[in-house]
Coordinates of C-alpha atoms (C1' of nucleotides) in Angstrom, one line a residue:
Chain Z
M1126 CA 19.7 -5.9 -8.6
R1127 CA 22.5 -4.2 -7.8
L1128 CA 21.2 -1.2 -5.4
S1129 CA 23.6 1.6 -6.7
Q1130 CA 21.0 1.3 -10.0
L1131 CA 17.9 1.1 -7.6
F1132 CA 15.9 4.0 -8.9
T1133 CA 14.2 3.5 -5.6
K1134 CA 15.8 5.2 -2.3
T1135 CA 14.0 4.5 1.9
S1136 CA 13.5 7.2 4.0
K1137 CA 14.1 7.9 7.5
N1138 CA 10.8 9.8 7.4
A1139 CA 7.7 7.8 7.5
P1140 CA 5.3 10.2 5.1
A1141 CA 3.5 12.1 7.8
D1142 CA -0.2 11.8 5.6
E1143 CA -0.4 8.2 5.8
T1144 CA -0.8 6.5 9.8
A1145 CA -0.9 2.6 8.5
L1146 CA 1.6 0.9 9.1
N1147 CA 1.6 -1.3 6.7
A1148 CA 2.1 2.0 3.9
Q1149 CA 4.4 3.5 6.3
L1150 CA 7.1 1.0 5.7
L1151 CA 6.4 1.1 1.8
I1152 CA 6.6 4.2 1.2
K1153 CA 9.7 4.2 3.0
A1154 CA 11.3 1.4 1.7
G1155 CA 10.4 2.5 -1.7
Y1156 CA 8.4 0.0 -2.6
I1157 CA 5.1 1.5 -3.3
H1158 CA 4.1 5.6 -4.5
K1159 CA 1.2 6.8 -3.4
E1160 CA -0.7 8.6 -6.3
M1161 CA -4.2 10.1 -3.9
A1162 CA -5.7 8.5 -1.6
G1163 CA -6.3 4.9 -1.6
A1164 CA -4.5 4.6 -5.1
Y1165 CA -0.4 3.3 -5.3
G1166 CA 1.5 2.3 -7.8
Y1167 CA 4.2 -0.8 -8.0
L1168 CA 7.5 0.6 -7.5
P1169 CA 10.9 -2.2 -8.4
L1170 CA 10.8 -4.0 -5.0
G1171 CA 6.8 -4.2 -4.8
L1172 CA 6.4 -4.4 -8.2
K1173 CA 8.7 -8.6 -7.2
V1174 CA 6.7 -9.3 -3.7
L1175 CA 3.5 -8.6 -5.6
E1176 CA 5.0 -11.0 -9.0
N1177 CA 5.4 -13.3 -6.2
I1178 CA 2.4 -13.4 -4.7
K1179 CA 0.2 -13.7 -7.8
Q1180 CA 2.4 -16.8 -9.2
I1181 CA 1.5 -18.7 -5.7
V1182 CA -1.8 -17.9 -6.2
R1183 CA -1.4 -18.6 -10.3
E1184 CA -0.2 -22.7 -9.2
E1185 CA -2.8 -23.0 -6.9
M1186 CA -5.5 -21.7 -9.4
N1187 CA -3.7 -23.9 -12.6
A1188 CA -3.0 -26.8 -10.4
L1189 CA -7.3 -27.2 -9.8
G1190 CA -7.2 -26.7 -13.9
G1191 CA -8.1 -22.7 -13.8
Q1192 CA -8.2 -20.9 -16.7
E1193 CA -6.7 -17.5 -16.7
L1194 CA -7.5 -14.7 -18.9
I1195 CA -7.7 -11.0 -18.5
M1196 CA -10.8 -9.1 -18.4
T1197 CA -11.5 -5.2 -19.7
S1198 CA -12.3 -3.1 -17.0
L1199 CA -14.4 -1.0 -19.2
Q1200 CA -18.1 -2.2 -18.9
R1201 CA -21.4 -2.6 -20.5
Q1202 CA -24.3 -1.0 -19.3
E1203 CA -26.9 -2.4 -19.5
L1204 CA -25.4 -5.8 -18.5
W1205 CA -25.4 -5.1 -15.3
E1206 CA -29.1 -3.7 -15.8
I1207 CA -30.0 -7.1 -16.2
T1208 CA -29.0 -8.0 -12.3
D1209 CA -29.9 -4.7 -11.2
R1210 CA -26.2 -3.8 -10.4
W1211 CA -26.2 -0.5 -12.7
D1212 CA -28.3 1.6 -10.3
D1213 CA -25.6 4.0 -7.5
E1214 CA -28.2 3.2 -5.6
K1215 CA -28.1 -0.3 -5.7
V1216 CA -23.9 -0.2 -5.8
D1217 CA -22.8 2.6 -4.0
V1218 CA -19.5 2.4 -5.2
W1219 CA -19.1 2.3 -9.0
F1220 CA -16.9 5.2 -10.6
K1221 CA -18.7 5.3 -14.0
S1222 CA -18.0 7.9 -17.7
H1223 CA -18.9 7.9 -21.0
L1224 CA -17.9 7.4 -24.4
Q1225 CA -17.6 10.4 -26.7
N1226 CA -21.0 9.5 -28.3
G1227 CA -22.6 9.7 -24.4
T1228 CA -22.9 5.7 -24.2
P1229 CA -22.4 5.1 -20.8
V1230 CA -19.5 2.5 -19.0
G1231 CA -18.8 1.5 -15.9
F1232 CA -15.4 0.6 -14.1
G1233 CA -15.3 -2.9 -13.2
W1234 CA -15.3 -3.3 -9.5
S1235 CA -16.0 -6.7 -10.3
H1236 CA -16.0 -8.5 -13.0
E1237 CA -19.1 -11.5 -12.4
E1238 CA -21.5 -10.1 -14.9
P1239 CA -19.3 -9.7 -16.8
I1240 CA -17.5 -12.7 -17.5
S1241 CA -19.8 -15.4 -17.0
D1242 CA -21.7 -13.5 -19.6
M1243 CA -18.8 -13.5 -21.8
M1244 CA -19.1 -17.2 -20.5
K1245 CA -21.9 -17.5 -23.0
N1246 CA -20.2 -18.0 -25.5
F1247 CA -18.0 -20.7 -24.6
I1248 CA -20.4 -22.8 -22.8
S1249 CA -23.4 -24.5 -24.3
S1250 CA -23.2 -28.3 -23.8
Y1251 CA -23.1 -30.3 -20.3
R1252 CA -19.1 -31.6 -22.2
D1253 CA -17.9 -27.8 -22.4
L1254 CA -18.3 -28.0 -17.6
P1255 CA -17.6 -28.3 -15.1
I1256 CA -15.0 -25.0 -15.9
S1257 CA -13.4 -22.7 -14.1
V1258 CA -11.2 -19.4 -15.3
Y1259 CA -9.8 -16.8 -13.5
Q1260 CA -7.8 -13.4 -13.6
F1261 CA -5.2 -10.8 -11.6
Q1262 CA -7.7 -7.6 -12.0
T1263 CA -7.0 -3.9 -11.5
K1264 CA -10.6 -3.5 -9.5
L1265 CA -11.6 0.4 -9.5
R1266 CA -14.5 1.1 -6.5
N1267 CA -15.8 4.7 -5.8
E1268 CA -14.9 4.1 -2.1
L1269 CA -16.4 6.9 0.5
R1270 CA -13.4 6.8 2.1
A1271 CA -10.1 4.5 1.0
K1272 CA -7.8 3.7 4.5
S1273 CA -5.6 1.6 5.8
G1274 CA -2.5 2.2 3.3
I1275 CA -2.9 -0.8 0.3
M1276 CA -5.1 -3.0 2.6
R1277 CA -8.2 -0.6 2.0
G1278 CA -8.0 1.6 -1.5
R1279 CA -10.1 2.1 -4.6
E1280 CA -7.6 0.7 -7.0
F1281 CA -6.0 -2.5 -6.1
V1282 CA -5.8 -6.4 -7.4
M1283 CA -7.9 -9.3 -6.7
K1284 CA -7.1 -11.9 -8.3
D1285 CA -11.2 -13.6 -9.1
L1286 CA -12.2 -16.9 -9.8
Y1287 CA -15.2 -18.2 -11.4
S1288 CA -16.3 -22.2 -11.5
Y1289 CA -19.3 -22.8 -13.7
A1290 CA -20.3 -26.5 -12.9
R1291 CA -23.5 -28.6 -14.1
S1292 CA -24.7 -29.4 -10.4
D1293 CA -24.4 -28.5 -7.2
E1294 CA -22.9 -31.7 -6.3
E1295 CA -20.0 -30.5 -8.9
H1296 CA -20.0 -26.9 -7.8
Q1297 CA -19.4 -28.3 -4.3
R1298 CA -16.7 -30.1 -5.3
I1299 CA -14.9 -27.0 -6.7
Y1300 CA -16.0 -24.8 -4.1
D1301 CA -14.5 -26.8 -1.6
Q1302 CA -11.1 -27.7 -3.5
L1303 CA -11.1 -24.5 -3.9
T1304 CA -11.7 -23.8 -0.3
A1305 CA -8.4 -26.4 0.3
A1306 CA -6.6 -24.6 -2.4
Y1307 CA -7.2 -21.0 -0.7
L1308 CA -5.7 -22.0 2.5
R1309 CA -2.4 -23.9 1.2
I1310 CA -1.8 -20.3 -0.8
F1311 CA -2.0 -18.6 2.5
E1312 CA 0.1 -20.8 4.0
R1313 CA 2.7 -20.6 1.7
V1314 CA 2.5 -16.9 2.3
G1315 CA 3.6 -17.0 5.9
L1316 CA 0.0 -16.4 6.7
G1317 CA -0.7 -20.1 7.9
D1318 CA -1.4 -20.3 11.3
K1319 CA -2.8 -17.0 11.4
T1320 CA -5.0 -17.3 8.8
F1321 CA -8.3 -18.9 9.7
L1322 CA -12.0 -20.1 7.4
T1323 CA -15.2 -17.8 8.5
F1324 CA -18.5 -18.2 8.1
A1325 CA -19.7 -15.3 6.7
S1326 CA -23.3 -13.4 5.3
G1327 CA -23.7 -15.6 2.1
G1328 CA -26.2 -12.4 0.5
A1329 CA -29.3 -13.0 -1.3
F1330 CA -28.0 -15.9 -2.8
T1331 CA -27.0 -18.6 0.2
Q1332 CA -26.6 -18.6 3.5
F1333 CA -23.0 -18.6 3.7
S1334 CA -20.3 -17.4 2.1
H1335 CA -17.0 -18.2 3.6
E1336 CA -14.4 -15.9 4.2
F1337 CA -10.6 -15.9 4.7
Q1338 CA -9.5 -13.9 7.6
T1339 CA -6.1 -12.9 8.7
L1340 CA -5.8 -11.6 12.4
T1341 CA -4.2 -8.3 12.4
E1342 CA -4.8 -5.7 14.8
A1343 CA -4.6 -3.6 11.2
G1344 CA -7.8 -4.9 10.3
E1345 CA -11.1 -3.9 10.1
D1346 CA -13.7 -6.8 11.0
I1347 CA -14.5 -8.8 14.1
I1348 CA -14.5 -11.9 14.4
Y1349 CA -15.2 -15.3 17.1
V1350 CA -12.6 -18.1 16.3
D1351 CA -12.0 -21.2 17.5
R1352 CA -7.8 -22.0 17.5
A1353 CA -8.9 -25.4 18.2
K1354 CA -11.0 -26.1 15.1
K1355 CA -9.5 -23.6 13.5
L1356 CA -12.6 -22.1 12.5
A1357 CA -13.9 -18.3 12.7
V1358 CA -17.1 -16.5 12.6
N1359 CA -17.2 -13.0 11.8
K1360 CA -19.5 -11.0 13.5
E1361 CA -22.4 -10.2 11.0
V1362 CA -23.4 -13.9 11.3
Y1363 CA -22.7 -14.3 14.7
T1364 CA -25.5 -15.7 16.4
D1365 CA -26.2 -19.2 18.9
E1366 CA -28.3 -19.8 16.0
V1367 CA -25.9 -19.6 13.7
L1368 CA -23.2 -21.6 16.1
A1369 CA -25.4 -24.4 17.3
Q1370 CA -25.9 -25.0 13.9
L1371 CA -21.9 -25.3 12.3
G1372 CA -21.5 -27.0 16.3
L1373 CA -19.5 -24.4 17.9
D1374 CA -19.2 -24.0 21.9
K1375 CA -19.3 -20.0 22.3
S1376 CA -17.1 -20.6 24.9
Q1377 CA -14.5 -21.7 22.9
L1378 CA -14.4 -19.0 21.1
E1379 CA -11.9 -16.1 21.0
E1380 CA -13.2 -12.2 20.0
V1381 CA -10.7 -10.6 17.6
K1382 CA -9.7 -8.3 15.0
A1383 CA -9.2 -9.5 11.7
A1384 CA -8.4 -8.5 7.7
E1385 CA -10.0 -10.3 4.5
V1386 CA -8.4 -11.2 2.4
G1387 CA -10.5 -13.8 0.6
N1388 CA -14.3 -14.4 0.4
I1389 CA -15.1 -17.1 -1.8
F1390 CA -19.0 -17.9 -2.6
S1391 CA -22.1 -19.4 -5.0
F1392 CA -24.5 -18.2 -6.7
G1393 CA -26.5 -21.4 -7.4
S1394 CA -28.1 -20.7 -10.6
K1395 CA -29.8 -17.2 -9.7
K1396 CA -27.2 -15.3 -11.8
S1397 CA -26.9 -17.9 -14.2
E1398 CA -30.5 -17.6 -15.0
Q1399 CA -30.6 -13.6 -14.9
L1400 CA -28.0 -13.8 -17.3
E1401 CA -29.4 -16.4 -19.2
L1402 CA -25.9 -19.0 -18.8
Y1403 CA -27.4 -22.6 -19.7
F1404 CA -25.9 -25.3 -20.6
T1405 CA -28.2 -28.2 -22.7
A1406 CA -27.7 -31.6 -20.9
E1407 CA -27.1 -35.2 -21.4
D1408 CA -30.5 -35.7 -20.4
G1409 CA -31.6 -33.2 -24.3
T1410 CA -33.2 -30.6 -21.1
R1411 CA -32.1 -26.8 -21.0
Q1412 CA -30.2 -26.1 -17.3
P1413 CA -28.8 -22.8 -16.2
V1414 CA -25.1 -23.8 -14.8
I1415 CA -23.9 -23.1 -11.1
L1416 CA -21.5 -20.5 -10.8
G1417 CA -19.1 -20.2 -8.2
S1418 CA -17.2 -17.1 -7.3
Y1419 CA -13.8 -16.2 -4.8
G1420 CA -11.3 -14.0 -4.8
I1421 CA -8.3 -12.9 -3.6
G1422 CA -7.6 -8.9 -2.6
V1423 CA -4.0 -10.0 -3.8
T1424 CA -2.6 -6.1 -2.5
R1425 CA -5.1 -5.9 0.5
L1426 CA -2.8 -9.2 1.0
M1427 CA 0.0 -8.0 0.3
G1428 CA -0.5 -5.3 2.6
V1429 CA -1.7 -7.8 5.4
I1430 CA 2.1 -9.6 5.1
A1431 CA 3.9 -6.6 6.3
E1432 CA 1.1 -5.3 8.5
V1433 CA 1.8 -8.4 10.5
F1434 CA 5.3 -9.5 10.2
A1435 CA 6.9 -5.9 10.5
D1436 CA 9.1 -4.8 13.9
D1437 CA 10.1 -1.5 15.0
K1438 CA 13.5 -2.4 12.4
G1439 CA 10.6 -2.1 9.2
L1440 CA 10.1 -4.9 6.7
V1441 CA 10.3 -9.1 7.2
W1442 CA 9.2 -10.4 4.7
P1443 CA 8.4 -14.3 4.8
E1444 CA 10.9 -16.5 1.6
A1445 CA 8.0 -16.8 -0.9
V1446 CA 7.2 -13.5 -1.5
A1447 CA 10.5 -11.5 -0.5
P1448 CA 11.3 -9.2 -3.7
A1449 CA 15.0 -11.4 -3.4
Q1450 CA 16.2 -13.8 -0.7
V1451 CA 19.6 -12.4 0.1
Y1452 CA 21.3 -8.9 1.2
L1453 CA 24.6 -9.2 -0.6
A1454 CA 25.9 -6.0 1.6
R1455 CA 29.2 -5.0 1.1
L1456 CA 31.4 -2.8 3.3
G1457 CA 34.4 -0.8 2.2
D1458 CA 35.3 -0.2 -1.1
N1459 CA 39.2 -1.9 -1.0
D1460 CA 40.2 -4.2 -4.1
A1461 CA 40.1 -7.7 -3.1
V1462 CA 36.4 -6.9 -0.8
V1463 CA 35.0 -5.8 -4.0
K1464 CA 36.3 -8.2 -6.1
Q1465 CA 35.1 -11.0 -3.5
A1466 CA 31.9 -9.5 -3.5
D1467 CA 31.1 -8.7 -6.8
A1468 CA 31.9 -12.4 -7.7
L1469 CA 29.6 -14.0 -4.7
Y1470 CA 27.1 -11.4 -6.6
E1471 CA 27.2 -12.9 -10.0
K1472 CA 27.3 -16.6 -9.3
L1473 CA 24.7 -16.9 -6.9
T1474 CA 22.5 -15.1 -9.1
D1475 CA 24.2 -17.2 -12.3
Q1476 CA 23.4 -20.2 -9.8
G1477 CA 19.0 -18.7 -10.3
A1478 CA 19.2 -17.1 -6.7
T1479 CA 18.2 -13.1 -6.2
V1480 CA 20.0 -10.7 -4.7
L1481 CA 19.6 -7.4 -3.9
Y1482 CA 23.8 -6.1 -4.2
D1483 CA 25.2 -3.1 -1.9
D1484 CA 27.6 -1.8 -3.5
R1485 CA 26.5 1.6 -2.9
D1486 CA 29.6 4.1 -1.1
A1487 CA 27.4 4.0 1.5
R1488 CA 28.5 3.1 5.5
P1489 CA 28.7 -0.1 7.3
G1490 CA 25.1 1.1 9.8
Q1491 CA 23.1 2.4 6.5
K1492 CA 24.0 -0.5 4.3
F1493 CA 22.8 -2.5 7.4
A1494 CA 19.9 -0.4 8.7
D1495 CA 18.6 -0.4 4.3
A1496 CA 18.4 -4.3 4.7
D1497 CA 16.6 -4.6 8.1
L1498 CA 13.7 -1.4 7.1
L1499 CA 14.1 -3.8 2.9
G1500 CA 12.9 -6.6 5.0
I1501 CA 15.0 -9.7 3.0
P1502 CA 15.4 -12.6 5.2
Y1503 CA 18.6 -13.4 4.9
R1504 CA 21.8 -10.2 5.1
V1505 CA 24.8 -11.9 4.0
V1506 CA 28.4 -9.0 4.3
V1507 CA 31.6 -8.8 2.8
S1508 CA 34.3 -6.9 4.4
D1509 CA 37.7 -6.4 5.6
K1510 CA 36.4 -8.3 8.7
T1511 CA 35.4 -11.7 6.3
L1512 CA 37.9 -11.7 4.3
A1513 CA 40.7 -12.3 6.6
A1514 CA 38.8 -14.9 8.4
G1515 CA 38.0 -16.7 5.0
A1516 CA 34.2 -17.1 6.2
L1517 CA 31.2 -14.8 5.1
E1518 CA 28.9 -13.3 7.8
L1519 CA 25.3 -14.1 6.7
K1520 CA 22.6 -13.5 9.2
K1521 CA 17.8 -13.7 8.8
R1522 CA 15.8 -10.7 9.5
Q1523 CA 14.3 -12.0 12.5
D1524 CA 17.7 -12.9 14.2
D1525 CA 20.6 -10.7 16.1
Q1526 CA 23.3 -12.8 16.0
A1527 CA 24.8 -13.4 12.5
E1528 CA 27.0 -17.2 11.4
Q1529 CA 30.2 -17.5 10.2
I1530 CA 30.1 -19.8 6.7
I1531 CA 32.2 -20.7 4.5
P1532 CA 31.2 -19.3 0.6
G1533 CA 31.0 -22.5 -1.0
E1534 CA 28.5 -23.7 1.8
L1535 CA 27.0 -20.2 1.1
L1536 CA 26.0 -21.2 -3.1
K1537 CA 25.4 -24.6 -2.4
K1538 CA 22.5 -22.6 0.3
F1539 CA 21.4 -20.8 -1.3
G1540 CA 21.9 -22.4 -5.6
R1541 CA 18.6 -24.0 -7.3
L1542 CA 18.2 -27.6 -7.0
Chain G
rC7 C1' -22.0 11.2 4.3
rG8 C1' -21.3 13.4 10.4
rG9 C1' -17.1 14.4 13.7
rG10 C1' -11.9 15.6 14.2
rG11 C1' -7.1 17.1 12.7
rA12 C1' -3.7 18.8 9.0
rG13 C1' -2.1 21.3 3.6
rU14 C1' 5.8 25.8 4.6
rG15 C1' 11.4 22.8 -1.4
rG16 C1' 11.5 15.5 -2.4
rC17 C1' 10.7 13.9 2.7
rG18 C1' 9.8 15.3 8.7
rC19 C1' 8.9 19.6 10.7
rA20 C1' 9.4 25.1 12.8
rG21 C1' 7.1 30.3 12.6
rU22 C1' 0.1 31.1 12.1
rC23 C1' -1.7 32.7 18.9
rC24 C1' 0.6 38.4 18.4
rG25 C1' 1.2 40.8 9.4
rG26 C1' 7.0 43.8 8.0
rU27 C1' 8.6 39.8 3.1
rA28 C1' 10.5 32.1 5.0
rG29 C1' 13.7 29.2 8.9
rC30 C1' 15.7 24.0 10.7
rG31 C1' 17.0 18.3 9.9
rC32 C1' 16.8 14.5 6.9
rA33 C1' 17.9 13.9 0.9
rC34 C1' 20.6 16.2 -2.7
rG35 C1' 25.7 19.0 -5.2
rC36 C1' 31.0 20.2 -4.4
rG37 C1' 35.6 19.9 -1.3
rG38 C1' 37.8 17.3 2.7
rU39 C1' 38.6 13.8 6.5
rU40 C1' 36.1 9.4 8.0
rU41 C1' 33.8 3.9 6.8
rG42 C1' 31.0 -3.0 11.0
rG43 C1' 24.3 -0.4 13.3
rG44 C1' 21.3 5.0 9.8
rA45 C1' 29.3 9.5 10.3
rC46 C1' 31.9 15.2 10.7
rC47 C1' 33.0 20.1 9.3
rG48 C1' 33.1 23.6 4.8
rC49 C1' 30.3 26.1 1.1
rG50 C1' 26.1 25.5 -1.9
rG51 C1' 21.4 24.6 -5.1
rG52 C1' 15.8 23.9 -4.8
rG53 C1' 9.6 27.1 -1.9
rU54 C1' 5.0 33.2 -5.4
rC55 C1' 3.8 28.8 2.7
rG56 C1' -3.0 23.5 -1.5
rC57 C1' -5.4 26.2 -4.7
rA58 C1' -9.1 31.4 -5.3
rG59 C1' -10.9 35.8 -3.8
rG60 C1' -10.9 39.8 0.0
rU61 C1' -8.4 43.8 4.3
rU62 C1' -3.9 46.0 4.5
rC63 C1' 1.9 50.8 2.4
rA64 C1' 2.2 45.0 3.4
rA65 C1' -0.3 38.1 4.7
rA66 C1' 2.3 31.9 5.3
rU67 C1' 0.4 34.8 9.3
rC68 C1' -6.3 38.1 9.9
rC69 C1' -11.3 37.2 6.8
rU70 C1' -14.5 34.2 3.0
rG71 C1' -15.0 30.5 -0.2
rU72 C1' -12.5 26.1 -2.1
rC73 C1' -9.8 21.6 -3.1
rU74 C1' -6.8 17.7 -1.2
rC75 C1' -5.3 14.6 3.0
rC76 C1' -5.4 11.4 7.7
rC77 C1' -8.2 9.7 11.7
rC78 C1' -13.3 7.3 14.0
rG79 C1' -18.1 6.2 12.8
rA80 C1' -21.2 4.8 9.1
rC81 C1' -20.6 2.3 4.7
rC82 C1' -18.2 -3.3 3.1
rA83 C1' -21.5 -10.0 -3.0

RNA sequence: CGGGGAGUGGCGCAGUCCGGUAGCGCACGCGGUUUGGGACCGCGGGGUCGCAGGUUCAAAUCCUGUCUCCCCGACCA
């Protein structure tokens, strides 16, 4: 992408109506647009980051046999009444409207009920199980108060996977695999060191659910972490009995703030029984399907990544999610410089590298500042100086010093292997 | 939903107390000089001051109502 063609621009001023660092930086850098409180649009660079994160999640879900689909945002009243979750007294985040003929409809804040109801069409025998389906869906939740930029919105993207198993043992196996997959995902997006498997409330279904909590002051949760064991306990279930049960030593726990980037839980057979999702077992008996639900707030995850790695100059994206690998800064506009920069851009792009080419008629300071604000992992400079030296300059976003590199080496470094 | 703060060109702000018909920086357009960490000079375009009522000769400014945004709390399978 040539920056001269990109319609978004960076701004020197942070918006006054945002105090959350993630929103300030993402808006300043032109990654997102705030439409209203808790609702943000994703502009080209922001969308790229979001898609990169989604692709990592998708690969991990597919690796476990997850099958991707997409449900609707419009949902039926009668379905949610079966599980007694239509009433505003029971679920206070519903957005609701009605059809022209007066029929009520809800806007999906979750898809547990619709997706499991839909699966009744396809699950009838033990031969149909186990199965896992997932989607990336826009969830709509009428939160009393939106806050923290894209970390807690009224409209956000969630990856939600649902597992259907024949037995508790089979479910547990899937649950454990998903747990491992989640840890890999957070590792791949760069948050591995800061993200802890956390015991949290299991609600009406089980004693515990598991959250994936990333340590950050911007988070909303208080958790108690055992760094050595790589485990944590959410404050909501933090009691002496629970610690004893989990074999955790209170003296080894540290109280910290964290953001919930994922949550997985087991429903057992309760919801299946409510929704009448049964299968015929090998022995001919009718059994309820064992259900699990596994969520990652994809847009929140993007906000957490932005928040956790940012420095005083702006965003710092991990390579795996960055909107581009290389920020190619062309300084000056004499023919030789333009020629080399254009050629380099084409070669890198042809090799499959993702490049933001700053071909604008702007001064060096502005280009460096934008390269930093945008948080692109590597910055390459082409200028009179580098031409004279016969070598390009390469600098990592987090480094202060640039190194010299000859074009051939650079092409090798960013070539698709 | 309780408490606090704020709405003035695209963005950030001043002006409001003490009413007299809107200004600065960034961004934008034109001309020129510049070019390795957000350049400079000159000229120029753009705002019925969130919205609706009211007071007044006159309202960004005073009064009433209302909407929106931010923060703290509550809420958060």
